Protein backbone atom coordinates (compact mmCIF):
# COMPACT_ATOMS: atom_id res chain seq x y z
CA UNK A 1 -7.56 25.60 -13.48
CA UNK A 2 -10.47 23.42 -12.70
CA UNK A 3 -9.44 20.56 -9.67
CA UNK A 4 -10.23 17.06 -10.52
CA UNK A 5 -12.82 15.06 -8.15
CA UNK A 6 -10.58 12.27 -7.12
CA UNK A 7 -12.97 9.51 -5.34
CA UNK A 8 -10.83 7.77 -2.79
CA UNK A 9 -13.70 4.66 -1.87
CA UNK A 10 -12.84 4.19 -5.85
CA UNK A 11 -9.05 4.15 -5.71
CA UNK A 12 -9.63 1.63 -2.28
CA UNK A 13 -11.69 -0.56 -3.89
CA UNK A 14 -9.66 -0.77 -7.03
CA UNK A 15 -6.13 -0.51 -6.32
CA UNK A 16 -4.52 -3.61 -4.48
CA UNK A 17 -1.94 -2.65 -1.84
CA UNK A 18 -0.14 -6.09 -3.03
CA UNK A 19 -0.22 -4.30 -6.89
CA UNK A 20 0.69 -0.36 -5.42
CA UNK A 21 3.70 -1.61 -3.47
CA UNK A 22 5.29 -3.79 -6.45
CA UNK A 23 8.14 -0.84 -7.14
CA UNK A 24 8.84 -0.26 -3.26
CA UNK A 25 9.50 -4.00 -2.22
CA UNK A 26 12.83 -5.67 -1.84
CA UNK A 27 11.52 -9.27 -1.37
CA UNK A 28 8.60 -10.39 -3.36
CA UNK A 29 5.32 -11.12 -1.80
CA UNK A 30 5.44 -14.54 -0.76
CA UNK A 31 1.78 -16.38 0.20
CA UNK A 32 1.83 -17.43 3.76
CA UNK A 33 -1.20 -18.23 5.58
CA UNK A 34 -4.28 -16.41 4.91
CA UNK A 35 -2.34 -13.53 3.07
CA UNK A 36 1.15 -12.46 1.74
CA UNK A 37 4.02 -11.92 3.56
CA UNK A 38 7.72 -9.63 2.79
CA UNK A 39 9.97 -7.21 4.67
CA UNK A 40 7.91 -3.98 5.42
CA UNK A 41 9.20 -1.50 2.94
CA UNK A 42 8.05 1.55 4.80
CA UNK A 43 11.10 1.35 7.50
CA UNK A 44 13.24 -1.22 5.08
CA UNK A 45 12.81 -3.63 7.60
CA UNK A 46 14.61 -7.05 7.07
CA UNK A 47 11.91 -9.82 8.55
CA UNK A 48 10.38 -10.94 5.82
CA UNK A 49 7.59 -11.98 7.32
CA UNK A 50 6.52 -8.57 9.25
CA UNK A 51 4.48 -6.67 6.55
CA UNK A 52 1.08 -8.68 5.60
CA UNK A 53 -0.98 -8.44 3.02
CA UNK A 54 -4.37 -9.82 3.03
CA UNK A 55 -5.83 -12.37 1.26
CA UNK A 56 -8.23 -9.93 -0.81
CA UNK A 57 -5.15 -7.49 -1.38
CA UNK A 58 -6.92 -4.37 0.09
CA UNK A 59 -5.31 -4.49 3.71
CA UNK A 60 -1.85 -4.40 5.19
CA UNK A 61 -0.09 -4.71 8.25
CA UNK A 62 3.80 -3.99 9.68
CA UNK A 63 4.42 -6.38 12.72
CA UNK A 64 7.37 -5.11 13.10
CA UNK A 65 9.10 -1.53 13.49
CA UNK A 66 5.86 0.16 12.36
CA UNK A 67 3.09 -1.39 14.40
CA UNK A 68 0.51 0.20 12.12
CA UNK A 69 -1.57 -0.58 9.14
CA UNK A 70 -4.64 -0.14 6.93
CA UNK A 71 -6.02 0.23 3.35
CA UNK A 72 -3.79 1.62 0.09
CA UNK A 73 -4.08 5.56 0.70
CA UNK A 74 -2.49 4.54 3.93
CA UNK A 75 0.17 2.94 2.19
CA UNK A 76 1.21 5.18 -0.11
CA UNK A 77 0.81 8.18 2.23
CA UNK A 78 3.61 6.55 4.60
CA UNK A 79 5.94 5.22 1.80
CA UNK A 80 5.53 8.77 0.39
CA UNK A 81 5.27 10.83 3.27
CA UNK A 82 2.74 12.67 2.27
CA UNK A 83 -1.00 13.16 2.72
CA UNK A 84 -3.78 10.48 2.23
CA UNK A 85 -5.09 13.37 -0.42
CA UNK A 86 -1.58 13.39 -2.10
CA UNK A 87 -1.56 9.35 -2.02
CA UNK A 88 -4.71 9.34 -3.83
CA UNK A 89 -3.71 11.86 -6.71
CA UNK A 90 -0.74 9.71 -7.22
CA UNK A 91 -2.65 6.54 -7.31
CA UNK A 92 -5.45 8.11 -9.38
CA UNK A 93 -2.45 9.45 -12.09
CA UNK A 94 -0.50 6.01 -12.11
CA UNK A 95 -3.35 3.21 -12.28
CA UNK A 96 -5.65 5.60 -14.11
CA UNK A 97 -8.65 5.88 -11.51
C-alpha cells in the first residue's frame, strides 16, 4: 500500500478553522471585534465569548479553560485527540485537500 503525501502548509492555508469546527460547535460563531467569537468546544465550555476566531479564519484562541491556541491541525488534533498527522489525514479526506 503506497502512503499518500498529505501537505499540511496546504490543508493550513485552505481549510478555515471557522469552516472545520462547524459540526463541533454548540453556539454559532458570532462576529465580535476583529474576529468571531462562541463557547470553546474543545472543553464544552459555556462563555461564549472565550474561543476566537480570527478575522482571516486561519487562527484560534480558548480564553478560557484551555489557555491555548493556533492554526486548524491544532484544532482538530485537540477536538480529536489525536496527532497533528492524524488531524491532517482527516482534514485532507473530508474537505478533499
Amino acid at each position: 500500500m503506497q502512503r499518500q503525501r498529505i501537505d499540511m502548509a496546504h490543508i493550513k492555508a485552505t481549510v478555515l478553522v471557522a469552516v472545520a469546527i462547524e459540526g463541533y460547535l454548540k453556539h454559532p460563531l458570532k462576529r465580535e471585534g476583529a474576529g468571531y467569537a462562541t463557547s470553546c468546544p474543545i472543553h464544552n465550555g459555556n462563555n461564549k465569548r472565550a474561543f476566537r476566531v480570527s478575522v482571516d479564519g486561519r487562527a484560534w484562541y480558548c480564553h478560557g479553560a484551555c489557555k491555548r491556541g493556533g492554526n486548524v491541525l491544532d484544532l482538530i488534533a485537540a477536538l480529536e485527540q489525536c496527532s497533528i498527522v492524524q488531524a491532517a489525514v482527516l482534514l485532507s479526506e473530508k474537505w478533499g485537500v
